[in-house]
Amino acid sequence: MDSDTLSRRTLRFVNVAHALDHFVLLIYPTAVIAIAAQTGLGYGELIGLATGAFVAFGLCSLPMGSLADRFGRRNMLAVFFFGYGLSCLGVASASTPLGFALWLCVLGLASAIYHPVGSAMLVTHARRLGHDLGINGVWGNLGAASASGLTALLAAAVSWRAAFIVPGLVCLACGAAFVALVPGDGDAAGRKAGGAAVIPVTRPWALMAMFALSIFAGGLTFNLTTISLPKVIDEGVGQALPLALTGSIATGVFLFGALMQLAMGRLIDRYSLPSLFVALSVLQPLGLGIAAVSTGLPLLAGLVLAMTAIYGQVVINDAMIARYVPPAYRARAYSVRYFVGFTASGFVVPAIALLHDRGGFALVLGAASACGAVIWLAALGFLRLTQGGARPALAARRVARRFAGPARRCYAAPVRPASTP
C-alpha cells in the first residue's frame, strides 16, 4: 500500500475513533436519568458510580504513548475499538451498583487509549495541520453531541441497555474493518504536516507550566460541562421536558462546539497560536458565568458560548504540541497532555454530585466558570512568555544588522600594500 492511501485510511479511522470515544463516554450521563427512574436511586448516587471510569480515563492515558511506541500505534488503536465494544456490552449487562462501577471502569480504561495514540497518528499523517485537526475535532464533537440525543431516543424507545448495546456493536465492527484495511503505522514522510519544523522557544519550562495549568483547568471545565449538560438542561430550561427532547437540546448545544472546532482549525493555519488561545479562552468564564445565574434561553445561550470555547481550546492544545514538540516525543507528550487534562475528570464526577446536592447546578457552573478564569490567566501568561522569547531574538537581529554595514565596508575595502621605510 502506498503512503498516500495509508494516510487517508488512517485519518478516516482516527476520526471515527474520536467520534466513538466521546460518544460512548457520554452515554452514561444521559442514560443515568432513565436508570434512576427504573431503579429509584438518586442522581448523585448513580453519577458517582462513573468515578472509576473517568479516573481510569485520565490516569491510564499516561502510559499509552509508551505502549504505542513499543507495540505500534495501529495495534493500540485496534485494542481501543475492540475494548470499547466489549466494555459497552458489559455495562449493558450490569444490574447492580457494583456491576455498573466495574464495567464503567473497564470502559474508562479502553477510552484512555484513543487520545494519546490517535492524536499522534493524526499529526503524523496530516497534510494541513490546522485543517486536519479541525476536522478531527468536529468528528469528536459530533460524537459528544449525538451521545445525548441518541442515548435518550434509544432509552425512551427501547431501554437504557440498548443505548449501550448498539454503540458496542458499532465499535466491534469498526475494529474489524480497521484491522483489515490499515496494515500498519506507515511513515510520516517529511513533506507532511507531522514533519514540520518545530517552533523554538527560549523558556520551555515556564511555557510548560502555563500550558499544564491551562490543560488541568480545561479538563475541569470540559468535564464539569459535558457530563452535567443533560441534567443542567433538564433542570434549568424552566419546564418539565421529556427525556428525548432534553437529549436533543443537549445535542444542539454540542453542535456549536463542532462548528468552532472547524473554524479554529482554519485559523490555526493563519494566525499565532498564543494569540488565538487568549482570544478564545475569555469566552469560557463568560459563558459559564451567564449559565450559572440564569435559566431558560439565557442559560442555553451561556452554554452555547461556553461550549464553543471549550471545544475550540481542544484543537489549540493539540496544535501546540504538534508545533512545539519534536516528532519523536509527540506520542509521549500527548500522553502527558491527556493525563493532566483527563485526570481532572476523576475529581469532577464526585464534585458534581457534591456541588449539586449543596447548591444545584448554579454552584456547579459557578465552579466551572472559576476554572475558566484560570485558563484565561494561563493563556495570558503563555502569550507573554512567547512574546518575551521573541524580543531578545529581535534585538539580536537588529544589533547584527547595525554592525553588518560597517563590517561589509571593512571587508570590501581594498587592501593596500604596506609602505617600506
mmCIF file of C-alpha atoms in Angstrom, residues 17-399:
data_model
loop_
_atom_site.group_PDB
_atom_site.id
_atom_site.type_symbol
_atom_site.label_atom_id
_atom_site.label_comp_id
_atom_site.label_asym_id
_atom_site.label_seq_id
_atom_site.Cartn_x
_atom_site.Cartn_y
_atom_site.Cartn_z
ATOM 1 C CA ALA A 17 -12.449 6.577 16.676
ATOM 2 C CA HIS A 18 -12.560 10.145 18.008
ATOM 3 C CA ALA A 19 -16.328 10.271 17.476
ATOM 4 C CA LEU A 20 -16.840 6.920 19.193
ATOM 5 C CA ASP A 21 -14.552 7.851 22.082
ATOM 6 C CA HIS A 22 -16.628 10.882 23.042
ATOM 7 C CA PHE A 23 -19.955 9.254 22.172
ATOM 8 C CA VAL A 24 -19.523 6.182 24.346
ATOM 9 C CA LEU A 25 -18.052 8.054 27.305
ATOM 10 C CA LEU A 26 -21.116 10.319 27.419
ATOM 11 C CA ILE A 27 -23.771 7.593 27.158
ATOM 12 C CA TYR A 28 -23.978 7.042 30.905
ATOM 13 C CA PRO A 29 -24.515 10.699 31.955
ATOM 14 C CA THR A 30 -27.717 10.690 29.855
ATOM 15 C CA ALA A 31 -28.757 7.073 30.447
ATOM 16 C CA VAL A 32 -28.474 7.659 34.185
ATOM 17 C CA ILE A 33 -31.714 9.667 34.033
ATOM 18 C CA ALA A 34 -33.551 6.572 32.767
ATOM 19 C CA ILE A 35 -31.651 4.270 35.133
ATOM 20 C CA ALA A 36 -32.664 6.442 38.103
ATOM 21 C CA ALA A 37 -36.315 6.279 37.059
ATOM 22 C CA GLN A 38 -36.128 2.476 36.778
ATOM 23 C CA THR A 39 -34.117 1.717 39.929
ATOM 24 C CA GLY A 40 -35.317 4.501 42.217
ATOM 25 C CA LEU A 41 -31.735 5.514 43.070
ATOM 26 C CA GLY A 42 -30.804 9.203 43.256
ATOM 27 C CA TYR A 43 -28.919 11.096 40.536
ATOM 28 C CA GLY A 44 -25.982 11.911 42.831
ATOM 29 C CA GLU A 45 -25.534 8.249 43.832
ATOM 30 C CA LEU A 46 -25.739 6.931 40.258
ATOM 31 C CA ILE A 47 -23.481 9.549 38.647
ATOM 32 C CA GLY A 48 -20.923 8.816 41.355
ATOM 33 C CA LEU A 49 -20.603 5.241 40.039
ATOM 34 C CA ALA A 50 -18.860 6.669 36.967
ATOM 35 C CA THR A 51 -15.957 7.981 39.067
ATOM 36 C CA GLY A 52 -13.822 4.937 38.268
ATOM 37 C CA ALA A 53 -14.399 5.375 34.543
ATOM 38 C CA PHE A 54 -13.177 8.948 34.500
ATOM 39 C CA VAL A 55 -10.267 8.237 36.857
ATOM 40 C CA ALA A 56 -9.132 5.416 34.548
ATOM 41 C CA PHE A 57 -9.704 7.690 31.562
ATOM 42 C CA GLY A 58 -7.180 10.140 32.962
ATOM 43 C CA LEU A 59 -4.628 8.011 34.800
ATOM 44 C CA CYS A 60 -4.322 5.299 32.172
ATOM 45 C CA SER A 61 -3.695 7.763 29.351
ATOM 46 C CA LEU A 62 -0.180 8.350 30.740
ATOM 47 C CA PRO A 63 1.384 5.002 29.731
ATOM 48 C CA MET A 64 -0.458 4.729 26.409
ATOM 49 C CA GLY A 65 2.126 6.730 24.460
ATOM 50 C CA SER A 66 4.929 4.422 25.617
ATOM 51 C CA LEU A 67 2.822 1.336 24.844
ATOM 52 C CA ALA A 68 2.160 2.701 21.366
ATOM 53 C CA ASP A 69 5.895 3.210 20.805
ATOM 54 C CA ARG A 70 6.503 -0.391 21.848
ATOM 55 C CA PHE A 71 3.611 -2.275 20.228
ATOM 56 C CA GLY A 72 2.673 0.099 17.409
ATOM 57 C CA ARG A 73 0.056 2.824 17.220
ATOM 58 C CA ARG A 74 -2.091 0.871 14.773
ATOM 59 C CA ASN A 75 -2.246 -2.117 17.151
ATOM 60 C CA MET A 76 -3.149 0.076 20.116
ATOM 61 C CA LEU A 77 -5.967 1.746 18.176
ATOM 62 C CA ALA A 78 -7.303 -1.720 17.293
ATOM 63 C CA VAL A 79 -7.308 -2.554 21.015
ATOM 64 C CA PHE A 80 -9.284 0.656 21.561
ATOM 65 C CA PHE A 81 -12.047 -0.372 19.111
ATOM 66 C CA PHE A 82 -12.436 -3.908 20.481
ATOM 67 C CA GLY A 83 -12.016 -2.911 24.128
ATOM 68 C CA TYR A 84 -14.615 -0.184 23.807
ATOM 69 C CA GLY A 85 -17.123 -2.503 22.158
ATOM 70 C CA LEU A 86 -16.787 -5.224 24.780
ATOM 71 C CA SER A 87 -16.989 -2.772 27.688
ATOM 72 C CA CYS A 88 -20.209 -1.280 26.274
ATOM 73 C CA LEU A 89 -21.777 -4.739 26.211
ATOM 74 C CA GLY A 90 -20.544 -5.249 29.775
ATOM 75 C CA VAL A 91 -22.234 -2.080 31.048
ATOM 76 C CA ALA A 92 -25.451 -3.148 29.314
ATOM 77 C CA SER A 93 -25.364 -6.419 31.264
ATOM 78 C CA ALA A 94 -24.899 -4.713 34.670
ATOM 79 C CA SER A 95 -27.770 -4.794 37.150
ATOM 80 C CA THR A 96 -26.185 -3.743 40.465
ATOM 81 C CA PRO A 97 -24.269 -0.614 41.534
ATOM 82 C CA LEU A 98 -21.076 -2.710 41.822
ATOM 83 C CA GLY A 99 -21.579 -4.077 38.309
ATOM 84 C CA PHE A 100 -22.038 -0.579 36.918
ATOM 85 C CA ALA A 101 -18.928 0.686 38.696
ATOM 86 C CA LEU A 102 -16.715 -2.205 37.489
ATOM 87 C CA TRP A 103 -17.766 -2.151 33.843
ATOM 88 C CA LEU A 104 -17.634 1.638 33.677
ATOM 89 C CA CYS A 105 -14.067 1.421 34.985
ATOM 90 C CA VAL A 106 -13.191 -1.000 32.165
ATOM 91 C CA LEU A 107 -14.843 1.385 29.708
ATOM 92 C CA GLY A 108 -12.694 4.245 31.019
ATOM 93 C CA LEU A 109 -9.557 2.123 30.630
ATOM 94 C CA ALA A 110 -10.378 1.420 26.964
ATOM 95 C CA SER A 111 -11.254 5.069 26.373
ATOM 96 C CA ALA A 112 -7.841 6.174 27.664
ATOM 97 C CA ILE A 113 -6.166 4.655 24.590
ATOM 98 C CA TYR A 114 -7.557 6.944 21.921
ATOM 99 C CA HIS A 115 -6.312 10.467 22.613
ATOM 100 C CA PRO A 116 -2.579 9.824 23.163
ATOM 101 C CA VAL A 117 -2.420 7.313 20.293
ATOM 102 C CA GLY A 118 -4.937 8.822 17.887
ATOM 103 C CA SER A 119 -3.585 12.370 18.218
ATOM 104 C CA ALA A 120 -0.045 11.205 17.452
ATOM 105 C CA MET A 121 -1.321 9.264 14.420
ATOM 106 C CA LEU A 122 -3.245 12.319 13.254
ATOM 107 C CA VAL A 123 -0.345 14.786 13.274
ATOM 108 C CA THR A 124 1.897 12.145 11.677
ATOM 109 C CA HIS A 125 -0.386 11.623 8.679
ATOM 110 C CA ALA A 126 -1.836 15.158 8.436
ATOM 111 C CA ARG A 127 -1.129 17.277 5.361
ATOM 112 C CA ARG A 128 -2.581 20.576 6.607
ATOM 113 C CA LEU A 129 -2.224 20.510 10.374
ATOM 114 C CA GLY A 130 -4.869 23.062 11.344
ATOM 115 C CA HIS A 131 -7.389 21.798 8.788
ATOM 116 C CA ASP A 132 -6.985 18.132 9.763
ATOM 117 C CA LEU A 133 -7.062 18.931 13.483
ATOM 118 C CA GLY A 134 -10.260 20.903 12.945
ATOM 119 C CA ILE A 135 -11.897 18.059 11.013
ATOM 120 C CA ASN A 136 -10.842 15.569 13.682
ATOM 121 C CA GLY A 137 -12.233 17.867 16.358
ATOM 122 C CA VAL A 138 -15.561 18.061 14.536
ATOM 123 C CA TRP A 139 -15.792 14.266 14.489
ATOM 124 C CA GLY A 140 -15.146 14.127 18.220
ATOM 125 C CA ASN A 141 -17.654 16.862 18.899
ATOM 126 C CA LEU A 142 -20.288 15.202 16.729
ATOM 127 C CA GLY A 143 -19.795 12.080 18.805
ATOM 128 C CA ALA A 144 -20.283 14.065 22.005
ATOM 129 C CA ALA A 145 -23.211 15.978 20.501
ATOM 130 C CA SER A 146 -25.075 12.913 19.292
ATOM 131 C CA ALA A 147 -24.496 10.940 22.506
ATOM 132 C CA SER A 148 -27.186 12.734 24.486
ATOM 133 C CA GLY A 149 -29.765 12.698 21.689
ATOM 134 C CA LEU A 150 -29.292 9.100 20.514
ATOM 135 C CA THR A 151 -28.977 7.750 24.044
ATOM 136 C CA ALA A 152 -32.202 9.472 25.047
ATOM 137 C CA LEU A 153 -34.018 8.180 21.964
ATOM 138 C CA LEU A 154 -32.850 4.588 22.467
ATOM 139 C CA ALA A 155 -33.611 4.699 26.198
ATOM 140 C CA ALA A 156 -37.100 6.086 25.569
ATOM 141 C CA ALA A 157 -37.940 3.837 22.599
ATOM 142 C CA VAL A 158 -36.312 0.565 23.725
ATOM 143 C CA SER A 159 -34.380 0.656 27.012
ATOM 144 C CA TRP A 160 -31.267 2.161 28.514
ATOM 145 C CA ARG A 161 -29.463 -1.150 27.873
ATOM 146 C CA ALA A 162 -29.978 -0.722 24.136
ATOM 147 C CA ALA A 163 -28.198 2.633 24.412
ATOM 148 C CA PHE A 164 -25.011 0.670 25.259
ATOM 149 C CA ILE A 165 -25.544 -2.430 23.099
ATOM 150 C CA VAL A 166 -25.893 -0.606 19.762
ATOM 151 C CA PRO A 167 -22.695 1.516 20.113
ATOM 152 C CA GLY A 168 -20.854 -1.566 21.395
ATOM 153 C CA LEU A 169 -21.645 -3.490 18.220
ATOM 154 C CA VAL A 170 -20.622 -0.491 16.108
ATOM 155 C CA CYS A 171 -17.247 -0.334 17.876
ATOM 156 C CA LEU A 172 -16.609 -4.040 17.232
ATOM 157 C CA ALA A 173 -17.489 -3.651 13.542
ATOM 158 C CA CYS A 174 -15.179 -0.625 13.194
ATOM 159 C CA GLY A 175 -12.366 -2.550 14.859
ATOM 160 C CA ALA A 176 -12.688 -5.418 12.389
ATOM 161 C CA ALA A 177 -12.697 -3.001 9.424
ATOM 162 C CA PHE A 178 -9.686 -1.109 10.804
ATOM 163 C CA VAL A 179 -7.583 -4.272 11.187
ATOM 164 C CA ALA A 180 -8.495 -5.364 7.653
ATOM 165 C CA LEU A 181 -7.890 -2.022 5.895
ATOM 166 C CA VAL A 182 -4.967 -0.460 7.793
ATOM 167 C CA PRO A 183 -1.990 -2.860 7.789
ATOM 168 C CA GLY A 184 0.478 -0.748 9.780
ATOM 169 C CA ASP A 185 1.579 2.605 11.160
ATOM 170 C CA GLY A 186 3.170 3.891 7.949
ATOM 171 C CA ASP A 187 5.797 6.580 7.531
ATOM 172 C CA ALA A 188 5.190 10.297 8.009
ATOM 173 C CA ALA A 189 7.497 11.371 5.137
ATOM 174 C CA GLY A 190 8.830 14.837 5.952
ATOM 175 C CA ARG A 191 6.577 16.574 3.434
ATOM 176 C CA LYS A 192 3.566 16.055 5.711
ATOM 177 C CA ALA A 193 2.461 18.372 8.495
ATOM 178 C CA GLY A 194 3.697 15.949 11.129
ATOM 179 C CA GLY A 195 7.224 16.527 9.927
ATOM 180 C CA ALA A 196 7.044 20.336 10.015
ATOM 181 C CA ALA A 197 9.776 22.288 11.776
ATOM 182 C CA VAL A 198 9.282 22.763 15.497
ATOM 183 C CA ILE A 199 8.861 26.318 16.794
ATOM 184 C CA PRO A 200 11.874 27.146 19.032
ATOM 185 C CA VAL A 201 11.277 28.629 22.497
ATOM 186 C CA THR A 202 13.634 30.292 24.972
ATOM 187 C CA ARG A 203 11.824 29.407 28.242
ATOM 188 C CA PRO A 204 10.416 25.885 27.730
ATOM 189 C CA TRP A 205 9.824 25.051 31.405
ATOM 190 C CA ALA A 206 7.839 28.219 32.078
ATOM 191 C CA LEU A 207 5.782 27.630 28.931
ATOM 192 C CA MET A 208 5.208 24.039 30.003
ATOM 193 C CA ALA A 209 3.948 25.193 33.405
ATOM 194 C CA MET A 210 1.471 27.647 31.849
ATOM 195 C CA PHE A 211 0.338 25.020 29.346
ATOM 196 C CA ALA A 212 -0.106 22.364 32.058
ATOM 197 C CA LEU A 213 -2.139 24.764 34.217
ATOM 198 C CA SER A 214 -4.451 25.586 31.318
ATOM 199 C CA ILE A 215 -4.830 21.891 30.441
ATOM 200 C CA PHE A 216 -5.737 20.898 34.004
ATOM 201 C CA ALA A 217 -8.247 23.746 34.399
ATOM 202 C CA GLY A 218 -9.557 22.986 30.904
ATOM 203 C CA GLY A 219 -10.094 19.362 31.892
ATOM 204 C CA LEU A 220 -12.188 20.543 34.828
ATOM 205 C CA THR A 221 -14.371 22.865 32.736
ATOM 206 C CA PHE A 222 -14.678 20.320 29.916
ATOM 207 C CA ASN A 223 -15.889 17.521 32.160
ATOM 208 C CA LEU A 224 -17.961 19.683 34.508
ATOM 209 C CA THR A 225 -19.865 20.977 31.498
ATOM 210 C CA THR A 226 -20.167 17.917 29.243
ATOM 211 C CA ILE A 227 -21.033 15.423 31.997
ATOM 212 C CA SER A 228 -23.662 17.613 33.651
ATOM 213 C CA LEU A 229 -25.082 19.190 30.481
ATOM 214 C CA PRO A 230 -28.134 16.899 30.021
ATOM 215 C CA LYS A 231 -29.177 17.333 33.656
ATOM 216 C CA VAL A 232 -28.439 21.097 33.563
ATOM 217 C CA ILE A 233 -30.865 21.434 30.664
ATOM 218 C CA ASP A 234 -33.363 19.115 32.361
ATOM 219 C CA GLU A 235 -33.465 21.346 35.446
ATOM 220 C CA GLY A 236 -32.684 24.769 34.018
ATOM 221 C CA VAL A 237 -34.918 25.240 30.995
ATOM 222 C CA GLY A 238 -37.786 26.135 33.289
ATOM 223 C CA GLN A 239 -40.327 23.449 32.437
ATOM 224 C CA ALA A 240 -40.586 19.690 32.565
ATOM 225 C CA LEU A 241 -39.188 18.175 29.371
ATOM 226 C CA PRO A 242 -39.339 14.585 28.115
ATOM 227 C CA LEU A 243 -36.004 12.763 28.070
ATOM 228 C CA ALA A 244 -35.827 12.672 24.258
ATOM 229 C CA LEU A 245 -36.261 16.462 24.000
ATOM 230 C CA THR A 246 -33.671 17.069 26.727
ATOM 231 C CA GLY A 247 -31.168 14.962 24.809
ATOM 232 C CA SER A 248 -31.953 16.752 21.546
ATOM 233 C CA ILE A 249 -31.355 20.185 23.095
ATOM 234 C CA ALA A 250 -28.054 18.974 24.538
ATOM 235 C CA THR A 251 -27.093 17.742 21.063
ATOM 236 C CA GLY A 252 -27.813 21.192 19.620
ATOM 237 C CA VAL A 253 -25.567 22.843 22.198
ATOM 238 C CA PHE A 254 -22.728 20.436 21.369
ATOM 239 C CA LEU A 255 -23.054 21.172 17.650
ATOM 240 C CA PHE A 256 -21.947 24.762 18.204
ATOM 241 C CA GLY A 257 -18.731 23.385 19.638
ATOM 242 C CA ALA A 258 -18.237 21.354 16.456
ATOM 243 C CA LEU A 259 -18.560 24.476 14.314
ATOM 244 C CA MET A 260 -15.988 26.297 16.455
ATOM 245 C CA GLN A 261 -13.507 23.429 16.083
ATOM 246 C CA LEU A 262 -13.822 23.571 12.308
ATOM 247 C CA ALA A 263 -13.292 27.342 12.308
ATOM 248 C CA MET A 264 -10.393 27.079 14.764
ATOM 249 C CA GLY A 265 -8.669 24.559 12.516
ATOM 250 C CA ARG A 266 -8.668 27.107 9.691
ATOM 251 C CA LEU A 267 -7.472 29.937 11.949
ATOM 252 C CA ILE A 268 -4.545 27.865 13.250
ATOM 253 C CA ASP A 269 -3.048 27.736 9.763
ATOM 254 C CA ARG A 270 -3.183 31.555 9.532
ATOM 255 C CA TYR A 271 -2.600 33.141 12.932
ATOM 256 C CA SER A 272 -0.398 32.835 16.025
ATOM 257 C CA LEU A 273 -1.429 30.040 18.385
ATOM 258 C CA PRO A 274 -0.850 32.004 21.644
ATOM 259 C CA SER A 275 -2.951 34.934 20.379
ATOM 260 C CA LEU A 276 -5.793 32.621 19.353
ATOM 261 C CA PHE A 277 -5.582 30.927 22.748
ATOM 262 C CA VAL A 278 -6.077 34.202 24.643
ATOM 263 C CA ALA A 279 -8.942 35.385 22.433
ATOM 264 C CA LEU A 280 -10.820 32.096 22.778
ATOM 265 C CA SER A 281 -10.215 31.429 26.485
ATOM 266 C CA VAL A 282 -12.033 34.573 27.641
ATOM 267 C CA LEU A 283 -15.314 33.086 26.359
ATOM 268 C CA GLN A 284 -15.276 30.195 28.843
ATOM 269 C CA PRO A 285 -15.738 32.112 32.133
ATOM 270 C CA LEU A 286 -18.131 34.497 30.392
ATOM 271 C CA GLY A 287 -20.440 31.785 29.046
ATOM 272 C CA LEU A 288 -20.351 29.626 32.156
ATOM 273 C CA GLY A 289 -20.982 32.659 34.364
ATOM 274 C CA ILE A 290 -24.079 33.565 32.335
ATOM 275 C CA ALA A 291 -25.349 29.984 32.567
ATOM 276 C CA ALA A 292 -24.767 29.868 36.334
ATOM 277 C CA VAL A 293 -27.015 32.854 37.099
ATOM 278 C CA SER A 294 -29.802 32.312 34.560
ATOM 279 C CA THR A 295 -32.487 29.913 33.365
ATOM 280 C CA GLY A 296 -34.367 29.296 30.138
ATOM 281 C CA LEU A 297 -32.996 30.800 26.927
ATOM 282 C CA PRO A 298 -30.227 32.855 28.626
ATOM 283 C CA LEU A 299 -28.997 29.607 30.194
ATOM 284 C CA LEU A 300 -28.852 27.939 26.788
ATOM 285 C CA ALA A 301 -27.052 30.966 25.297
ATOM 286 C CA GLY A 302 -24.413 30.821 28.031
ATOM 287 C CA LEU A 303 -23.939 27.084 27.493
ATOM 288 C CA VAL A 304 -23.521 27.585 23.743
ATOM 289 C CA LEU A 305 -20.906 30.297 24.302
ATOM 290 C CA ALA A 306 -19.002 28.168 26.796
ATOM 291 C CA MET A 307 -19.173 25.033 24.666
ATOM 292 C CA THR A 308 -17.738 26.779 21.612
ATOM 293 C CA ALA A 309 -14.774 27.980 23.670
ATOM 294 C CA ILE A 310 -14.231 24.647 25.425
ATOM 295 C CA TYR A 311 -14.113 22.612 22.229
ATOM 296 C CA GLY A 312 -12.119 25.248 20.378
ATOM 297 C CA GLN A 313 -9.442 25.034 23.072
ATOM 298 C CA VAL A 314 -9.102 21.276 22.458
ATOM 299 C CA VAL A 315 -7.927 21.977 18.892
ATOM 300 C CA ILE A 316 -5.495 24.674 20.066
ATOM 301 C CA ASN A 317 -3.977 22.374 22.701
ATOM 302 C CA ASP A 318 -3.344 19.608 20.172
ATOM 303 C CA ALA A 319 -1.874 22.073 17.682
ATOM 304 C CA MET A 320 0.518 23.458 20.315
ATOM 305 C CA ILE A 321 2.020 20.023 20.913
ATOM 306 C CA ALA A 322 2.318 19.444 17.168
ATOM 307 C CA ARG A 323 4.057 22.804 16.695
ATOM 308 C CA TYR A 324 6.265 22.955 19.802
ATOM 309 C CA VAL A 325 7.231 19.283 20.444
ATOM 310 C CA PRO A 326 9.667 17.324 18.202
ATOM 311 C CA PRO A 327 8.047 14.386 16.327
ATOM 312 C CA ALA A 328 9.981 11.710 18.238
ATOM 313 C CA TYR A 329 8.385 12.818 21.538
ATOM 314 C CA ARG A 330 4.837 13.628 20.423
ATOM 315 C CA ALA A 331 3.143 10.360 21.408
ATOM 316 C CA ARG A 332 4.510 10.692 24.945
ATOM 317 C CA ALA A 333 3.723 14.421 25.008
ATOM 318 C CA TYR A 334 0.109 13.679 24.089
ATOM 319 C CA SER A 335 0.035 11.040 26.839
ATOM 320 C CA VAL A 336 1.116 13.637 29.406
ATOM 321 C CA ARG A 337 -1.247 16.247 27.955
ATOM 322 C CA TYR A 338 -4.280 13.964 28.249
ATOM 323 C CA PHE A 339 -3.125 12.541 31.569
ATOM 324 C CA VAL A 340 -3.120 16.047 33.035
ATOM 325 C CA GLY A 341 -6.387 17.020 31.372
ATOM 326 C CA PHE A 342 -8.327 13.834 31.973
ATOM 327 C CA THR A 343 -7.064 13.222 35.483
ATOM 328 C CA ALA A 344 -9.141 16.271 36.333
ATOM 329 C CA SER A 345 -12.217 14.283 35.294
ATOM 330 C CA GLY A 346 -11.622 11.925 38.211
ATOM 331 C CA PHE A 347 -12.305 14.838 40.556
ATOM 332 C CA VAL A 348 -15.234 16.102 38.536
ATOM 333 C CA VAL A 349 -17.778 13.308 38.939
ATOM 334 C CA PRO A 350 -17.840 13.317 42.767
ATOM 335 C CA ALA A 351 -17.580 17.115 42.672
ATOM 336 C CA ILE A 352 -20.708 17.342 40.527
ATOM 337 C CA ALA A 353 -22.589 15.107 42.963
ATOM 338 C CA LEU A 354 -21.390 17.132 45.978
ATOM 339 C CA LEU A 355 -21.949 20.589 44.473
ATOM 340 C CA HIS A 356 -25.332 19.636 43.032
ATOM 341 C CA ASP A 357 -26.576 18.372 46.382
ATOM 342 C CA ARG A 358 -25.446 21.582 48.126
ATOM 343 C CA GLY A 359 -26.231 24.324 45.626
ATOM 344 C CA GLY A 360 -27.712 22.849 42.477
ATOM 345 C CA PHE A 361 -26.243 23.407 39.054
ATOM 346 C CA ALA A 362 -25.786 27.121 39.726
ATOM 347 C CA LEU A 363 -22.943 26.112 42.052
ATOM 348 C CA VAL A 364 -21.611 23.537 39.565
ATOM 349 C CA LEU A 365 -21.490 26.060 36.720
ATOM 350 C CA GLY A 366 -20.066 28.737 39.006
ATOM 351 C CA ALA A 367 -17.161 26.434 39.853
ATOM 352 C CA ALA A 368 -16.664 25.744 36.144
ATOM 353 C CA SER A 369 -16.607 29.497 35.460
ATOM 354 C CA ALA A 370 -13.850 29.967 38.051
ATOM 355 C CA CYS A 371 -11.806 27.259 36.307
ATOM 356 C CA GLY A 372 -12.384 29.070 33.016
ATOM 357 C CA ALA A 373 -10.901 32.243 34.526
ATOM 358 C CA VAL A 374 -7.767 30.257 35.439
ATOM 359 C CA ILE A 375 -7.479 29.134 31.793
ATOM 360 C CA TRP A 376 -7.653 32.734 30.605
ATOM 361 C CA LEU A 377 -4.896 33.789 33.022
ATOM 362 C CA ALA A 378 -2.716 30.865 31.912
ATOM 363 C CA ALA A 379 -3.286 31.822 28.262
ATOM 364 C CA LEU A 380 -2.157 35.377 29.017
ATOM 365 C CA GLY A 381 0.967 34.004 30.693
ATOM 366 C CA PHE A 382 1.697 31.764 27.712
ATOM 367 C CA LEU A 383 1.328 34.706 25.316
ATOM 368 C CA ARG A 384 3.613 36.896 27.416
ATOM 369 C CA LEU A 385 6.297 34.193 27.594
ATOM 370 C CA THR A 386 6.269 33.604 23.850
ATOM 371 C CA GLN A 387 6.453 37.334 23.164
ATOM 372 C CA GLY A 388 9.232 37.677 25.719
ATOM 373 C CA GLY A 389 11.161 34.985 23.908
ATOM 374 C CA ALA A 390 10.750 36.787 20.617
ATOM 375 C CA ARG A 391 12.056 40.176 21.824
ATOM 376 C CA PRO A 392 15.654 39.086 22.588
ATOM 377 C CA ALA A 393 15.867 37.397 19.197
ATOM 378 C CA LEU A 394 14.547 40.537 17.519
ATOM 379 C CA ALA A 395 17.061 42.683 19.414
ATOM 380 C CA ALA A 396 19.866 40.370 18.368
ATOM 381 C CA ARG A 397 18.857 40.672 14.725
ATOM 382 C CA ARG A 398 18.780 44.461 14.998
ATOM 383 C CA VAL A 399 22.276 44.506 16.502
#
